[in-house]
Tab-separated table of C-alpha atoms in Angstrom:
chain	number	residue	atom	x	y	z
A	9	VAL	CA	-4.618	-16.429	-8.149
A	10	PRO	CA	-7.124	-13.693	-7.184
A	11	GLN	CA	-6.038	-10.517	-5.438
A	12	PHE	CA	-8.060	-8.965	-2.612
A	13	ALA	CA	-7.992	-5.320	-1.534
A	14	GLY	CA	-9.912	-3.121	0.871
A	15	LYS	CA	-10.084	0.511	1.923
A	16	LEU	CA	-11.369	2.222	5.076
A	17	SER	CA	-11.978	5.984	5.144
A	18	GLY	CA	-12.780	8.417	7.927
A	19	GLN	CA	-13.184	12.165	8.309
A	20	ILE	CA	-13.122	14.408	11.371
A	21	ASP	CA	-14.211	18.041	11.089
A	22	PHE	CA	-12.725	20.687	13.399
A	23	GLY	CA	-15.193	23.549	13.207
A	24	GLU	CA	-16.204	24.927	9.840
A	25	VAL	CA	-12.696	25.435	8.460
A	26	PHE	CA	-10.448	22.447	9.306
A	27	SER	CA	-10.852	18.716	8.698
A	28	THR	CA	-8.715	15.567	8.781
A	29	LEU	CA	-9.103	12.648	6.355
A	30	LEU	CA	-7.688	9.191	7.062
A	31	ASP	CA	-7.527	6.339	4.535
A	32	VAL	CA	-6.235	2.841	5.342
A	33	TYR	CA	-5.557	0.421	2.475
A	34	PHE	CA	-4.984	-3.326	2.693
A	35	SER	CA	-3.992	-5.612	-0.183
A	36	HIS	CA	-3.359	-9.361	-0.411
A	37	ASP	CA	-1.621	-10.233	-3.708
A	38	PRO	CA	-0.052	-13.725	-3.927
A	39	ASN	CA	0.995	-13.046	-7.559
A	40	GLN	CA	3.591	-10.408	-6.663
A	41	THR	CA	7.115	-11.429	-7.716
A	42	ARG	CA	10.464	-9.727	-8.248
A	43	LEU	CA	13.728	-10.684	-9.916
A	44	ALA	CA	16.647	-11.471	-7.609
A	45	ARG	CA	20.140	-12.937	-7.871
A	46	ASP	CA	22.881	-13.874	-5.445
A	47	ASP	CA	25.762	-12.019	-7.094
A	48	ALA	CA	26.603	-10.143	-10.299
A	49	GLU	CA	27.597	-13.338	-12.170
A	50	SER	CA	24.537	-15.491	-11.361
A	51	THR	CA	21.317	-15.637	-13.350
A	52	PHE	CA	18.076	-13.995	-12.257
A	53	ARG	CA	15.356	-15.993	-10.529
A	54	TYR	CA	11.808	-15.108	-9.530
A	55	GLU	CA	11.234	-14.512	-5.833
A	56	PHE	CA	7.846	-13.972	-4.212
A	57	GLY	CA	7.377	-10.694	-2.392
A	58	GLU	CA	5.288	-9.886	0.661
A	59	PHE	CA	1.696	-10.995	0.041
A	60	ASN	CA	0.079	-8.615	2.550
A	61	GLN	CA	0.578	-4.861	2.190
A	62	LEU	CA	-0.786	-2.035	4.334
A	63	GLY	CA	-0.914	1.637	3.377
A	64	VAL	CA	-2.026	4.779	5.231
A	65	ASN	CA	-2.885	8.247	3.933
A	66	LEU	CA	-3.484	11.194	6.284
A	67	THR	CA	-4.675	14.534	4.867
A	68	LEU	CA	-5.203	17.792	6.705
A	69	GLN	CA	-7.520	20.297	5.001
A	70	ALA	CA	-8.296	23.957	5.508
A	71	LYS	CA	-11.167	25.647	3.644
A	72	PHE	CA	-10.807	29.320	2.866
């Protein structure tokens, strides 16, 4: 099954020295699985994870 991902970026400059960068990531991956079991004696089984994932990155910069 295909996976879809996207990224949004923005930058705000504060004068000539300081700036802020913001990145927002979104991913839809229906293939994501993990191994899980009920207790230590049972066998492993595949379990689907969360299809939609959101990530954020905030960076503050200073130029010298």
